[in-house]
Coordinates of C-alpha atoms in Angstrom, one line a residue:
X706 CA 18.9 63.6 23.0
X707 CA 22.1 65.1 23.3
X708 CA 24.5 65.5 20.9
X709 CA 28.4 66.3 21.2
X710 CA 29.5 67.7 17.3
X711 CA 33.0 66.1 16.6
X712 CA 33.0 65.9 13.0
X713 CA 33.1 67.2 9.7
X714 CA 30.8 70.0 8.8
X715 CA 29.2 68.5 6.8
X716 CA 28.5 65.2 8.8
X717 CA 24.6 64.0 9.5
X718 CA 23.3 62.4 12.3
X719 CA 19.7 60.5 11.5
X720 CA 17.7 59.0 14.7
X721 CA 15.0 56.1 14.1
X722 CA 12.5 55.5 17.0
X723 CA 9.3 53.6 17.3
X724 CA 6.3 54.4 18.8
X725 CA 5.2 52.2 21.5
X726 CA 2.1 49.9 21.0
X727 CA -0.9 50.9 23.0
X728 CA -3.3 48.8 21.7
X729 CA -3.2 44.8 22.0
X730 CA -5.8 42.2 21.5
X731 CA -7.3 40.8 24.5
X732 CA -9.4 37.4 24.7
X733 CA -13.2 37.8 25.9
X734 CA -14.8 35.4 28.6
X735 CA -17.0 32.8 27.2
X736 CA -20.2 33.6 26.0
X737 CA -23.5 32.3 27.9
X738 CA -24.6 29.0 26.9
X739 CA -26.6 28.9 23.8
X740 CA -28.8 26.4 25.5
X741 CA -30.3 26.4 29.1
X742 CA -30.3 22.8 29.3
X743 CA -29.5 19.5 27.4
X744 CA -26.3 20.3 26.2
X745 CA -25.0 23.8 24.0
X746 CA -22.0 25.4 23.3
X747 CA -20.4 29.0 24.3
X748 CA -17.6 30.9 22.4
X749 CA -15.0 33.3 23.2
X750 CA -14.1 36.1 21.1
X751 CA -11.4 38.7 20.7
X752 CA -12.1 42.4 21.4
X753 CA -8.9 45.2 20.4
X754 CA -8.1 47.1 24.2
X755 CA -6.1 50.2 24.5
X756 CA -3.5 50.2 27.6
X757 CA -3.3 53.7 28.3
X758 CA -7.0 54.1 28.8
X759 CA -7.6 50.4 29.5
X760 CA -10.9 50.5 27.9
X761 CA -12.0 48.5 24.4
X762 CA -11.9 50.7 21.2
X763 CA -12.9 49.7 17.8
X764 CA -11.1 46.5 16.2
X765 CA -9.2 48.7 13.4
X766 CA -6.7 50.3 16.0
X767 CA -5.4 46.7 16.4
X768 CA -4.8 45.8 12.7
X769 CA -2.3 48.8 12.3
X770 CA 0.8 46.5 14.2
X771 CA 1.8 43.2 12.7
X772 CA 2.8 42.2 15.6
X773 CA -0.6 41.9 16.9
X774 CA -2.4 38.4 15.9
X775 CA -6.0 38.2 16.4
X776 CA -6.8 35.0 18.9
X777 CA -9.1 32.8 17.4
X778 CA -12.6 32.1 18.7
X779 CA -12.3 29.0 21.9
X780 CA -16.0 26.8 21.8
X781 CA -16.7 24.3 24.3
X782 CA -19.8 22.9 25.0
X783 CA -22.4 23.5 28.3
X784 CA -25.4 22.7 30.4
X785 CA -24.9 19.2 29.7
X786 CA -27.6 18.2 32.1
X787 CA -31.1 16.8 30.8
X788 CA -33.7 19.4 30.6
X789 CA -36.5 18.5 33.3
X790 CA -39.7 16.7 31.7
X791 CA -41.9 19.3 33.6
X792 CA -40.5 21.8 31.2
X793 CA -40.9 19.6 27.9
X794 CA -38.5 21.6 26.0
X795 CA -35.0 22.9 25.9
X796 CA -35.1 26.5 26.2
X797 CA -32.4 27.9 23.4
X798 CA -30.7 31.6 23.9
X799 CA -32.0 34.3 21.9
X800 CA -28.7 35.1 19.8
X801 CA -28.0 31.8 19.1
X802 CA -30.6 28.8 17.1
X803 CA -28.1 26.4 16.1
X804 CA -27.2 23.0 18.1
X805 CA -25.5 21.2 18.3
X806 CA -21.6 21.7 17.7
X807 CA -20.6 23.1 14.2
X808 CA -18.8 20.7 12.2
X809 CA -16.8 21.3 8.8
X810 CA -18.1 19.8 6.1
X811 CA -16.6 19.2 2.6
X812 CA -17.3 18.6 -0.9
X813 CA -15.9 15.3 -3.0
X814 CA -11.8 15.2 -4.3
X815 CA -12.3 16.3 -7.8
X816 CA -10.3 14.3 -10.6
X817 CA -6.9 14.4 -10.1
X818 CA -5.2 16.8 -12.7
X819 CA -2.2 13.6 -14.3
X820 CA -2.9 10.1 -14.4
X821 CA 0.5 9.8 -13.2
X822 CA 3.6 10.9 -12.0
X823 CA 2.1 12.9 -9.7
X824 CA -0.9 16.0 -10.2
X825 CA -3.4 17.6 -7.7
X826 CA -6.8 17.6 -6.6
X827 CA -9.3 19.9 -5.0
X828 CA -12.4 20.4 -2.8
X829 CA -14.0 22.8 -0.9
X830 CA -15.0 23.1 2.7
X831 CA -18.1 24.8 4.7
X832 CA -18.6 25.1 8.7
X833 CA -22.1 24.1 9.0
X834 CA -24.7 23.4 11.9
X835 CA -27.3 21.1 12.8
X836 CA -30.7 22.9 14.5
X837 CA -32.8 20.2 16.5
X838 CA -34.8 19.2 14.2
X839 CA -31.5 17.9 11.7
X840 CA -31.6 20.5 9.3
X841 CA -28.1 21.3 8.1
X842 CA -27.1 25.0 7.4
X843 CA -24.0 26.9 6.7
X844 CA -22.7 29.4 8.8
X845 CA -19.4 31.4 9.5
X846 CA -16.2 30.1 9.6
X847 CA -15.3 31.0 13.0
X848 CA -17.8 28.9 14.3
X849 CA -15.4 25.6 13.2
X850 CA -12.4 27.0 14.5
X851 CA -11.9 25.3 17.8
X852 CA -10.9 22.6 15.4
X853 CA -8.1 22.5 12.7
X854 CA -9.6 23.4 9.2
X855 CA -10.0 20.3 6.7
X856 CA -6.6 20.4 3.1
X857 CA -8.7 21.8 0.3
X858 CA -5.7 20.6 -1.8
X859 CA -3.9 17.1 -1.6
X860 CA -1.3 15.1 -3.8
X861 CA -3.0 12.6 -6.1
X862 CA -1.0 9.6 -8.5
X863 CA 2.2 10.4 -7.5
X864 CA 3.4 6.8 -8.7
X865 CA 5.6 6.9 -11.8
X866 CA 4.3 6.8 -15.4
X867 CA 4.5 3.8 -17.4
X868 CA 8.2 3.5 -19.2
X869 CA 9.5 1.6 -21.9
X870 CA 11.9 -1.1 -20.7
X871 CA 14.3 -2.8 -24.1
X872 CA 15.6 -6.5 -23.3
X873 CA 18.7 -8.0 -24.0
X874 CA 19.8 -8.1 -27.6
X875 CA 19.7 -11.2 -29.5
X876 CA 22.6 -13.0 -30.9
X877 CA 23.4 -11.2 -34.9
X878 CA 21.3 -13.0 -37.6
X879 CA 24.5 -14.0 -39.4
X880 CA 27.7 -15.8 -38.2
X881 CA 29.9 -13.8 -40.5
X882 CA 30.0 -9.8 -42.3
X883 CA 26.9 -8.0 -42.0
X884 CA 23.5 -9.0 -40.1
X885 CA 21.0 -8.1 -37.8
X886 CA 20.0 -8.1 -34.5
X887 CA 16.4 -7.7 -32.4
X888 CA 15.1 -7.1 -29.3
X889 CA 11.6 -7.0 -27.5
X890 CA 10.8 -3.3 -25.9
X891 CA 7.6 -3.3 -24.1
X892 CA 6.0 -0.6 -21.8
X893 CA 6.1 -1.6 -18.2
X894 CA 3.8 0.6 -15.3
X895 CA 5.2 1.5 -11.8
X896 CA 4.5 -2.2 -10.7
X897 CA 6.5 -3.8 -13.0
X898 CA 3.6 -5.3 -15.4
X899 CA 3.4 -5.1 -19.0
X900 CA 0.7 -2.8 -19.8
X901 CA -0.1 0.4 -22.6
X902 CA 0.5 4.4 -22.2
X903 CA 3.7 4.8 -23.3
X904 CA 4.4 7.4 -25.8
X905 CA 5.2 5.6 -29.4
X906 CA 7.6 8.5 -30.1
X907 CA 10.0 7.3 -27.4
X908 CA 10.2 4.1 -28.2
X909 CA 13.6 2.4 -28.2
X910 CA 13.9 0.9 -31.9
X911 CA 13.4 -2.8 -31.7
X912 CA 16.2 -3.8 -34.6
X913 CA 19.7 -2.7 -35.4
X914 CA 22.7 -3.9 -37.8
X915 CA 25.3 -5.5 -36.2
X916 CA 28.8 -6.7 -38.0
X917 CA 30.8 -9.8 -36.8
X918 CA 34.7 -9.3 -37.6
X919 CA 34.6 -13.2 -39.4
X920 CA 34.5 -12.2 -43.1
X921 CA 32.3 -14.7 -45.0
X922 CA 33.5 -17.0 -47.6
X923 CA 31.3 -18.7 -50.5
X924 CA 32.1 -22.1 -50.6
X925 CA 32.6 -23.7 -54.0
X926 CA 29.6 -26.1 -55.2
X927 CA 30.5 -29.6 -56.1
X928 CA 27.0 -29.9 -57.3
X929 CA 24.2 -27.9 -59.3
X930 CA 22.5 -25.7 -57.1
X931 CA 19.3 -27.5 -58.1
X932 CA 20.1 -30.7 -56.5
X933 CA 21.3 -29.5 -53.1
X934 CA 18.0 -26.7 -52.8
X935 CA 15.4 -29.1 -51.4
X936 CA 17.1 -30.4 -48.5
X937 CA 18.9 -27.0 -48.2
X938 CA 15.7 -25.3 -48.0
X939 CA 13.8 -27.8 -45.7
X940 CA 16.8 -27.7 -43.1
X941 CA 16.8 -23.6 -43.4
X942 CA 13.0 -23.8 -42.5
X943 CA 13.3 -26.4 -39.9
X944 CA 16.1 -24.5 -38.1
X945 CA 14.8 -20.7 -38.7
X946 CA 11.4 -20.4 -40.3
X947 CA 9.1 -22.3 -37.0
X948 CA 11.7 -21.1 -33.9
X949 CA 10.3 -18.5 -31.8
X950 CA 12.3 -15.4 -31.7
X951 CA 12.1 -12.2 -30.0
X952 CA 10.9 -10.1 -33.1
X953 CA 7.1 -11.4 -33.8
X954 CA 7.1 -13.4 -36.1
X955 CA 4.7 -16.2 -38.1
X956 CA 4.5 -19.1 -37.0
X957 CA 2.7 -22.0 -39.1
X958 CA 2.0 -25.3 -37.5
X959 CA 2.2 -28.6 -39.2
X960 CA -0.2 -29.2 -42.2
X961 CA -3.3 -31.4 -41.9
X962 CA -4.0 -34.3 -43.3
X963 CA -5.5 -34.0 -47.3
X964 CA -8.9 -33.6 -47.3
X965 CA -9.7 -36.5 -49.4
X966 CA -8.1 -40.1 -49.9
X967 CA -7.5 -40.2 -53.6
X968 CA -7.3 -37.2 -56.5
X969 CA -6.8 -33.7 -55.1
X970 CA -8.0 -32.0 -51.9
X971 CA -6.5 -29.4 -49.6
X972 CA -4.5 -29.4 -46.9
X973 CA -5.0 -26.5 -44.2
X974 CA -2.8 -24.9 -41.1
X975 CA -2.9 -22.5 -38.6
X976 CA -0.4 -19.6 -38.6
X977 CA -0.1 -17.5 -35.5
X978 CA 2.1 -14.5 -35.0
X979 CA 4.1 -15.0 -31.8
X980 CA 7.0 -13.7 -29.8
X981 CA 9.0 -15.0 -27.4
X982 CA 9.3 -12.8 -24.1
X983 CA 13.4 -13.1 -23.2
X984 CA 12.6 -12.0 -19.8
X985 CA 10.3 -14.9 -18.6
X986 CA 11.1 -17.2 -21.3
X987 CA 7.7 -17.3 -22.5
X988 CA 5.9 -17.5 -25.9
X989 CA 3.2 -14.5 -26.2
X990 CA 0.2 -15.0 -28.9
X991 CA 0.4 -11.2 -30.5
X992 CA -2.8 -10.0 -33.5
X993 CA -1.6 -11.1 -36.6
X994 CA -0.8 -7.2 -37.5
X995 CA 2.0 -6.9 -34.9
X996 CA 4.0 -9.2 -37.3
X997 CA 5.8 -7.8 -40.4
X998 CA 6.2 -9.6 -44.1
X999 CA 4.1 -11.9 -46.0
X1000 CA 2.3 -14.0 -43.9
X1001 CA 2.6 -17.6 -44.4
X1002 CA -0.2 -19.7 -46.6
X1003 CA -2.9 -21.4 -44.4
X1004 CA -4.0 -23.7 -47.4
X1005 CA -2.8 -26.1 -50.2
X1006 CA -3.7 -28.1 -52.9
X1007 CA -2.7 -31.7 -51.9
X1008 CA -2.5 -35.1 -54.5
X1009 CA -3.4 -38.7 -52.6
X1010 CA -3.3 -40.6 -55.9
X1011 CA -5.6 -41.6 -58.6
X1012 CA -9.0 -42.9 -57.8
X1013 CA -9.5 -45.6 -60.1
X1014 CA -8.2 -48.6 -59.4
X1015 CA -4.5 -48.7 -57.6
X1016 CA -1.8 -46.6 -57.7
X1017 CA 1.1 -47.8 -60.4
X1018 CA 4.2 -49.6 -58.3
X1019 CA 7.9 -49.5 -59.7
X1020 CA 10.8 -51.7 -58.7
X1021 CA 13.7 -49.7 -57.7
X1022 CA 15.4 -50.3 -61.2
X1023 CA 12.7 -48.6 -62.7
X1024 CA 12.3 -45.6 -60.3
X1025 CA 16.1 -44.8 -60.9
X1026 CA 15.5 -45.0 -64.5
X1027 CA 12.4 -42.8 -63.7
X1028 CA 13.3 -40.8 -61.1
X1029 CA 16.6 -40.9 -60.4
X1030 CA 18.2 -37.9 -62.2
X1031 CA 18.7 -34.6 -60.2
X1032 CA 15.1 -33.1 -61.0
X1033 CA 14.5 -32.7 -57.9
X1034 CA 10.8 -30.9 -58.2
X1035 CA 9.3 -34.0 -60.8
X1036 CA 10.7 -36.6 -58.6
X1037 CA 8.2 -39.1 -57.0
X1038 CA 10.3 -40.0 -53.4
X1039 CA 12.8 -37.7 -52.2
X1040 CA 14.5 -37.2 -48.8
X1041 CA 13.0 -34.6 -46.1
X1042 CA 13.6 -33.9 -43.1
X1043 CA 10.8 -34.8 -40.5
X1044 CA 11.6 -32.9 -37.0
X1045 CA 13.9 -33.4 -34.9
X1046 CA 14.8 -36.5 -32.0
X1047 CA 15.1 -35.8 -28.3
X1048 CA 17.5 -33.9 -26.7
X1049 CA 20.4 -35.3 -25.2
X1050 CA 20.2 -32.9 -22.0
X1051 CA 17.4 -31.5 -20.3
X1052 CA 19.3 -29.2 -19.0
X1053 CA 22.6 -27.6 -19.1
X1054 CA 22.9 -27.6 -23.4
X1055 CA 22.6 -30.5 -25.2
X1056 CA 22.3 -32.0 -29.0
X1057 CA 19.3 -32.6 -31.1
X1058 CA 19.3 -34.3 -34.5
X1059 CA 16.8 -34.0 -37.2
X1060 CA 15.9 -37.2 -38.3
X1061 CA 15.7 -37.8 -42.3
X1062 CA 13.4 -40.2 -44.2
X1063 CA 12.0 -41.3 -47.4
X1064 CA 8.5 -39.5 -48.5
X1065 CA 6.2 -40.2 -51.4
X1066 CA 5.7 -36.2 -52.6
X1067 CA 2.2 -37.0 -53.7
X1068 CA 0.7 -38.8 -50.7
X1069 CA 3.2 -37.5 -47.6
X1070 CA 3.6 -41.1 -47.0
X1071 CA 7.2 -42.4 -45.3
X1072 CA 8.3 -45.3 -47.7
X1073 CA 11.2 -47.5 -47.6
X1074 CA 14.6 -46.1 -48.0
X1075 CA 15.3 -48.2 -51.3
X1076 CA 13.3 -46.0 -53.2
X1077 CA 14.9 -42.5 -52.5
X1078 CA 18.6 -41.8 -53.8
X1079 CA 21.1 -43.3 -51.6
X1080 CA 23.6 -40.2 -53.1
X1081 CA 21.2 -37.5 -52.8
X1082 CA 20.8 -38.2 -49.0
X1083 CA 21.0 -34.8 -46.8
X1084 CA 23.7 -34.2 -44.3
X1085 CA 23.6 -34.7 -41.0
X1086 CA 21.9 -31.7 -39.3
X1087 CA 22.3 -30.9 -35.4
X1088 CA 20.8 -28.0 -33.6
X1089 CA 21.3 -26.9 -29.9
X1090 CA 18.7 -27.4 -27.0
X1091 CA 17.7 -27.8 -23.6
X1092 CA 19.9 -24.7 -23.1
X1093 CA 18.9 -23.4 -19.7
X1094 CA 21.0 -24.0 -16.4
X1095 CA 20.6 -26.8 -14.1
X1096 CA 18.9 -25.7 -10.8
X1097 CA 21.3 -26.2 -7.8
X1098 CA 21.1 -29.5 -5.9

């Protein structure tokens, strides 16, 4: 190097230079057969060279560049020809016992790691050969390398974990002030069915208070309280206490008829607790501990009348001397509700009205309209049904 000085005195001059590479890996020829007949495989390998004396030195010179990357070992397979019968075996070379090609092998996936939303499992891999008589052995790696090595590690459940998906809200409880409102929550997998797993410490609460801006007004009563609670009651239970909702609830179905025919037996019922899925529009049977509250009687005392001899009979004078005042629990006949007609629509939203009649208490028996209380005869009560759209023509 030469150098002209034209600065400071105390300026430096640094030089950086790199040593030229002299050694290099170079690819051998292939190997001889490692079977003289009947098929066997030869190898290359790699051997470290050095340029300047173009003779091969020991492998370590070659690991000091980076640059350098060792080939890997080439196998192909040879002396494919049938060995002659005369000779009545195949004649294998010295170095080499195994035939034919080596193959990877590997071990079984373990168990993935999640059970969703994605985790990992594992196995191990061995190159290992086949000697003529089919015993399998493991041998060195570089023996499977004239073919691309087997993942030991792979994705596994990568599909998402089941998630907790809330319906629509009902409608509030109430019509006026301060009510309540539900809705059904369930746990949905990555394929849209309703199935378990999801955390219960995440899960969206099912109930919440909701306040209508109509403030409520008590209406004054024209009479007792007593004499309007049967039919007030029954209609409250027709309407709300056997409909559906999407809270679970019990649901009793109808009593049975009285055990015996005269004196007093027992009437039984089944109560189920059911909810009704808003999505499909479905009732769901639930165990009777997913539903909250007192759980509705399943059996009753019933009355069918004395045993001997007929039951008394009373013109309708005499039942409204006897039974005609507002006491409404002692009264022989009174007025219930029994269900409801059809609907007026099958589709679209239409009317249903529940139909009244006369019923001895004692027996359950409809009797003729003379003998309830023409005054005492409950309102007119309509409910809603058939509220789904009409398909399309």
């Amino acid at each position: 190097f030469q150098i002209r000085f034209a600065g400071a005195a105390d300026s430096s001059v640094q030089f950086i230079f790199y040593q030229p590479i002299i050694h290099r890996w170079r690819e051998t020829d292939f190997f001889p057969c490692s079977a003289s007949c009947g098929g066997g495989y030869q190898l290359t390998s790699a051997e470290c060279f050095d340029l300047r004396s173009n003779r091969v030195i020991a492998d370590q010179y070659c690991h000091y560049y980076p640059e350098n990357i060792k080939p890997k070992p080439k196998l192909q397979e040879c002396n494919l020809d049938p060995c002659p019968a005369s000779d009545g075996y195949k004649q294998i070379m010295p170095y080499d016992l195994y035939h034919p090609l080596p193959r990877w092998e590997s071990t079984p996936w373990t168990a993935c790691s999640s059970s969703c939303g994605g985790g990992i499992q594992s196995r191990s891999i061995s190159c290992v050969e086949e000697d003529i008589q089919g015993h399998i052995s493991p041998v060195e790696e570089w023996k499977c390398m004239y073919t691309p090595r087997m993942p030991v590690v792979q994705p596994c459940n990568i599909f998402d974990c089941p998630k907790w998906l809330a319906q629509e809200w009902s409608p509030c409880t109430v019509t006026c002030g301060q009510g309540l409102r539900y809705r059904v929550v369930l746990c949905i997998d990555h394929r849209g069915m309703h199935t378990g797993g999801c955390s219960p410490k995440t899960k969206p609460h099912i109930k919440e208070e909701c306040v209508l801006p109509t403030p409520c007004y008590k209406p004054k009563e024209k009479l007792p309280v007593e004499a309007k609670l049967p039919w007030y009651k029954q209609a409250q239970e027709l309407e709300e206490g056997t409909a559906v909702s999407e809270e679970p609830s019990f649901i009793p179905e109808a009593w049975s008829t009285c055990s015996v025919t005269c004196g007093v037996g027992s009437q039984v019922r089944l109560v189920k607790c059911q909810v009704l899925l808003s999505f499909s529009q479905s009732v769901a049977d639930l165990p009777i501990d997913e539903c909250e509250g007192p759980k509705p009687v399943s059996q009753r005392a019933c009355y069918s009348g004395p045993c001997s001899g007929e039951a008394a009979e009373y013109t309708p004078e005499e039942t409204q001397l006897l039974y005609g005042s507002f006491q409404e629990l002692d009264e022989l006949y009174d007025w219930e509700y029994e269900g409801f007609t059809e609907c007026s629509e099958s589709c679209g939203g239409g009317v249903q009205e529940a139909v009244v009649t006369c019923l001895n208490k004692q027996t359950r028996e409809i009797v003729d309209e003379t003998l309830c209380v023409s005054t005492r005869r409950p309102p007119q009560l309509l409910k809603a049904c058939s509220l789904d759209p009409c398909p399309p023509r």
